[in-house]
Each structure stands twice: as structure tokens, then as C-alpha cells.
């Protein structure tokens, strides 16, 4: 049966994965997928075996960002996900299965949720140090089911300055709290721009409110990432593995590792 005695969806097996973490956001476009991919890159550079389950079924961007092109292959034990070219990050995404990646996935919530569950259950993630689940944005049916049905160790929340003003991000945090998934930390993306001439930080949206949120919820803020044209350019070319703003990656990875249970 897929539900427990109380009718709650039963969590999948752990598959010997060291840490399973969901990356979520209050709404789309804040850089959730970029942060998922950067976290994977940072951890892989430190020698971890990392996988990303691209749960953003209607807006899958992980394979394109990391230049993953191979097809998942079948084996008697399950589906073997293809790997990124340089760091060998395993990736499973609906985009790897679509014949035409520009065609939309027009599916209703339950079908999306089931696909994500299959991407967990039927894929050979076994033996990874960290599996990162790039959640669908927001707090609708699909992210909710994923949070309920995967054996998550924690939740990383990605937010942007404008999202912080509206406190949309807190909806995602409340969702995690309601489902008893520990919030490991916050990542503020596109927090500032760097002047190309003098290196000064320019806060395009005014002073950051990340500290306010961090205090209110008693969760650390791991990192504030700048708006970085190099980042979006590498993403667009499928070369995110080559991102070399090491201080940004270090903040992200150390914040994350520091919170590992
Ligand atoms: P989400 O997963 O929240 O929808 P994405 O990670 O797909 O957001 O990011 C949306 C777009 O913004 C992408 O084109 C990405 O390359 C760009 N982007 C995200 N974060 C940054 C950043 N810090 N600097 C520059 N561009 C960024």
C-alpha cells in the first residue's frame, strides 16, 4: 500500500542515500533551479557523489543548465540516470524523455506528482552522498505531494529580494513546517549586482530583508548570490559546471554542510 495507517502517503525507501534535500521557492523565476544546480556543482567539486531529481516538470531546466544530454537507460534494477559531462552529477528530468523539448508538458497535478514519485522510486540513485530535489515552484499539489512522499532530510528555500518583500517565500516555509520537513536554510538569489568597474555591491531592490526572515524563522541564511551575467550565460550554454565564483559556491556549500544533521 502507498499510504500509512493514517492515510498519509508512505515515504519511499532511503536507498542508502546520505542526504535527500528539496530545494523550493514561494514562486517561479527566483533561481531555484540555478541554486539546485550550483549546490550540486559545489558538492561535487568537494568529491561528493551528487544527483539532481528535476521535479520542476512543467519548467525543467536542469539538464540544459548542466549540459546533460544522454538518455536514461534501463537496467534490470531500475533506470540509470545520465551524468553531467565534467563532474558526473546524475540527473533525471522529464526533458530527457521528451522528443521535442520545446513542447509543453500539459499534465494535471496528480500526474505530475506521480511522475516525480517515479523519478525517485524507479531511478537508481543508490549510494549517492546527496540527492537534490528541484521542487516545482510554489505550494500547489505537486510540491506538496513530493514533500509528503519522498524521505526528505531537509528543505532549502530560495528567495529573491522582491519575493521577500511580499513574503511569498513564507508560504513555502509554512508548507515545509506543516509537513515536518526541517528547513535547513535560506538562499537569497539576485540579492545585489556588482559594479564591473569598482566591485561595489549595488542593492537594486533596496536593503535586503533576508536577515529579518532568518531571525523570524530561526533558520540560517546560507548565502546571498549576486545577479551575475556569467552565471546566466554559462547556464544558457549548458556549462554551469564551469562556474568559478568560488566564494559564492563556498558560502552555499558550507552553509548547507554546516546544517547537515
Ligand atoms: P526558477 O527555477 O526559480 O524558475 P531559474 O533558476 O530557472 O529559476 O532562473 C531563472 C532565470 O534567471 C534563468 O535564466 C537563470 O539563468 C537566471 N538566473 C538565476 N539566478 C541568477 C543570478 N544569480 N544571476 C543571473 N542570472 C540568474
mmCIF file of N, CA and C and ligand atoms in Angstrom, residues 25 27-36 38 56 59 61 65 134-135 137 158 188-192 225-233 235-236 240 243, ligand 1:
data_model
loop_
_atom_site.group_PDB
_atom_site.id
_atom_site.type_symbol
_atom_site.label_atom_id
_atom_site.label_comp_id
_atom_site.label_asym_id
_atom_site.label_seq_id
_atom_site.Cartn_x
_atom_site.Cartn_y
_atom_site.Cartn_z
ATOM 1 N N UNK A 25 10.759 27.081 -3.570
ATOM 2 C CA UNK A 25 10.612 28.538 -3.581
ATOM 3 C C UNK A 25 9.134 28.878 -3.471
ATOM 4 N N UNK A 27 7.647 31.094 -5.306
ATOM 5 C CA UNK A 27 7.118 31.256 -6.674
ATOM 6 C C UNK A 27 8.212 30.961 -7.688
ATOM 7 N N UNK A 28 7.854 30.966 -8.955
ATOM 8 C CA UNK A 28 8.818 30.641 -10.003
ATOM 9 C C UNK A 28 9.723 31.806 -10.347
ATOM 10 N N UNK A 29 10.820 31.507 -10.984
ATOM 11 C CA UNK A 29 11.690 32.550 -11.528
ATOM 12 C C UNK A 29 12.645 33.187 -10.535
ATOM 13 N N UNK A 30 12.716 32.667 -9.323
ATOM 14 C CA UNK A 30 13.619 33.271 -8.335
ATOM 15 C C UNK A 30 15.025 32.671 -8.407
ATOM 16 N N UNK A 31 15.190 31.623 -9.196
ATOM 17 C CA UNK A 31 16.505 30.998 -9.341
ATOM 18 C C UNK A 31 16.643 29.681 -8.593
ATOM 19 N N UNK A 32 15.513 29.040 -8.336
ATOM 20 C CA UNK A 32 15.510 27.764 -7.618
ATOM 21 C C UNK A 32 16.342 26.708 -8.336
ATOM 22 N N UNK A 33 16.146 26.591 -9.642
ATOM 23 C CA UNK A 33 16.898 25.575 -10.389
ATOM 24 C C UNK A 33 18.379 25.920 -10.445
ATOM 25 N N UNK A 34 18.687 27.199 -10.610
ATOM 26 C CA UNK A 34 20.094 27.602 -10.630
ATOM 27 C C UNK A 34 20.767 27.257 -9.305
ATOM 28 N N UNK A 35 20.073 27.530 -8.207
ATOM 29 C CA UNK A 35 20.648 27.232 -6.889
ATOM 30 C C UNK A 35 20.787 25.716 -6.695
ATOM 31 N N UNK A 36 19.800 24.944 -7.146
ATOM 32 C CA UNK A 36 19.902 23.478 -7.065
ATOM 33 C C UNK A 36 21.154 23.008 -7.804
ATOM 34 N N UNK A 38 23.819 24.795 -8.703
ATOM 35 C CA UNK A 38 25.072 25.304 -8.105
ATOM 36 C C UNK A 38 25.442 24.521 -6.851
ATOM 37 N N UNK A 56 10.743 19.905 -11.381
ATOM 38 C CA UNK A 56 10.035 21.022 -11.996
ATOM 39 C C UNK A 56 9.543 20.561 -13.367
ATOM 40 N N UNK A 59 8.570 23.123 -16.010
ATOM 41 C CA UNK A 59 9.629 24.056 -16.423
ATOM 42 C C UNK A 59 10.999 23.464 -16.178
ATOM 43 N N UNK A 61 14.677 22.661 -16.217
ATOM 44 C CA UNK A 61 15.815 23.380 -16.792
ATOM 45 C C UNK A 61 17.157 22.795 -16.386
ATOM 46 N N UNK A 65 20.942 23.385 -18.178
ATOM 47 C CA UNK A 65 21.950 24.168 -17.442
ATOM 48 C C UNK A 65 23.270 23.419 -17.315
ATOM 49 N N UNK A 134 14.874 19.279 -7.072
ATOM 50 C CA UNK A 134 14.455 20.610 -7.500
ATOM 51 C C UNK A 134 12.931 20.584 -7.587
ATOM 52 N N UNK A 135 12.281 21.162 -6.592
ATOM 53 C CA UNK A 135 10.817 21.089 -6.500
ATOM 54 C C UNK A 135 10.134 21.963 -7.539
ATOM 55 N N UNK A 137 7.854 25.044 -8.372
ATOM 56 C CA UNK A 137 7.736 26.247 -7.545
ATOM 57 C C UNK A 137 6.392 26.322 -6.822
ATOM 58 N N UNK A 158 14.765 28.991 -1.573
ATOM 59 C CA UNK A 158 15.375 30.021 -2.404
ATOM 60 C C UNK A 158 14.408 31.182 -2.527
ATOM 61 N N UNK A 188 19.312 33.681 -0.617
ATOM 62 C CA UNK A 188 18.762 34.838 -1.318
ATOM 63 C C UNK A 188 19.477 34.971 -2.654
ATOM 64 N N UNK A 189 18.713 34.858 -3.724
ATOM 65 C CA UNK A 189 19.308 34.949 -5.055
ATOM 66 C C UNK A 189 19.044 36.334 -5.649
ATOM 67 N N UNK A 190 19.934 36.757 -6.515
ATOM 68 C CA UNK A 190 19.828 38.056 -7.199
ATOM 69 C C UNK A 190 19.740 39.184 -6.175
ATOM 70 N N UNK A 191 20.486 39.024 -5.084
ATOM 71 C CA UNK A 191 20.404 39.957 -3.966
ATOM 72 C C UNK A 191 21.030 41.316 -4.293
ATOM 73 N N UNK A 192 22.032 41.310 -5.149
ATOM 74 C CA UNK A 192 22.717 42.565 -5.482
ATOM 75 C C UNK A 192 23.434 42.372 -6.813
ATOM 76 N N UNK A 225 23.364 35.484 -3.232
ATOM 77 C CA UNK A 225 24.049 35.412 -4.523
ATOM 78 C C UNK A 225 23.794 36.682 -5.329
ATOM 79 N N UNK A 226 24.817 37.175 -6.000
ATOM 80 C CA UNK A 226 24.624 38.362 -6.833
ATOM 81 C C UNK A 226 23.902 38.029 -8.142
ATOM 82 N N UNK A 227 23.366 39.051 -8.786
ATOM 83 C CA UNK A 227 22.950 38.895 -10.180
ATOM 84 C C UNK A 227 24.243 38.825 -10.969
ATOM 85 N N UNK A 228 24.469 37.718 -11.632
ATOM 86 C CA UNK A 228 25.762 37.504 -12.255
ATOM 87 C C UNK A 228 25.577 37.071 -13.705
ATOM 88 N N UNK A 229 25.899 37.978 -14.646
ATOM 89 C CA UNK A 229 25.718 37.640 -16.067
ATOM 90 C C UNK A 229 26.526 36.401 -16.470
ATOM 91 N N UNK A 230 27.636 36.149 -15.786
ATOM 92 C CA UNK A 230 28.430 34.954 -16.104
ATOM 93 C C UNK A 230 27.613 33.695 -15.800
ATOM 94 N N UNK A 231 26.899 33.743 -14.688
ATOM 95 C CA UNK A 231 26.079 32.603 -14.280
ATOM 96 C C UNK A 231 24.992 32.297 -15.320
ATOM 97 N N UNK A 232 24.239 33.335 -15.728
ATOM 98 C CA UNK A 232 23.150 33.061 -16.674
ATOM 99 C C UNK A 232 23.716 32.666 -18.036
ATOM 100 N N UNK A 233 24.859 33.259 -18.398
ATOM 101 C CA UNK A 233 25.476 32.906 -19.675
ATOM 102 C C UNK A 233 25.926 31.439 -19.700
ATOM 103 N N UNK A 235 24.773 29.060 -17.823
ATOM 104 C CA UNK A 235 23.536 28.265 -17.790
ATOM 105 C C UNK A 235 22.961 28.092 -19.187
ATOM 106 N N UNK A 236 22.858 29.200 -19.878
ATOM 107 C CA UNK A 236 22.260 29.172 -21.221
ATOM 108 C C UNK A 236 23.052 28.266 -22.158
ATOM 109 N N UNK A 240 27.160 25.208 -16.740
ATOM 110 C CA UNK A 240 27.150 25.678 -15.360
ATOM 111 C C UNK A 240 28.214 24.998 -14.491
ATOM 112 N N UNK A 243 31.185 27.173 -13.583
ATOM 113 C CA UNK A 243 31.041 28.407 -12.801
ATOM 114 C C UNK A 243 32.151 28.485 -11.764
HETATM 115 P P1 LIG B 1 13.463 29.057 -11.134
HETATM 116 O O1 LIG B 1 13.979 27.656 -11.056
HETATM 117 O O2 LIG B 1 13.193 29.657 -9.784
HETATM 118 O O3 LIG B 1 12.310 29.219 -12.055
HETATM 119 P P2 LIG B 1 15.887 29.587 -12.648
HETATM 120 O O4 LIG B 1 16.983 29.047 -11.818
HETATM 121 O O5 LIG B 1 15.433 28.768 -13.822
HETATM 122 O O6 LIG B 1 14.643 29.974 -11.743
HETATM 123 O O7 LIG B 1 16.350 31.036 -13.104
HETATM 124 C C1 LIG B 1 15.562 31.838 -13.982
HETATM 125 C C2 LIG B 1 16.477 32.603 -14.937
HETATM 126 O O8 LIG B 1 17.272 33.541 -14.208
HETATM 127 C C3 LIG B 1 17.465 31.710 -15.672
HETATM 128 O O9 LIG B 1 17.616 32.189 -16.969
HETATM 129 C C4 LIG B 1 18.771 31.867 -14.894
HETATM 130 O O10 LIG B 1 19.908 31.682 -15.708
HETATM 131 C C5 LIG B 1 18.666 33.306 -14.406
HETATM 132 N N1 LIG B 1 19.332 33.485 -13.103
HETATM 133 C C6 LIG B 1 19.043 32.860 -11.942
HETATM 134 N N2 LIG B 1 19.843 33.287 -10.951
HETATM 135 C C7 LIG B 1 20.678 34.214 -11.494
HETATM 136 C C8 LIG B 1 21.745 35.031 -10.981
HETATM 137 N N3 LIG B 1 22.098 34.992 -9.698
HETATM 138 N N4 LIG B 1 22.373 35.853 -11.853
HETATM 139 C C9 LIG B 1 21.992 35.914 -13.151
HETATM 140 N N5 LIG B 1 21.008 35.185 -13.682
HETATM 141 C C10 LIG B 1 20.347 34.346 -12.875
#
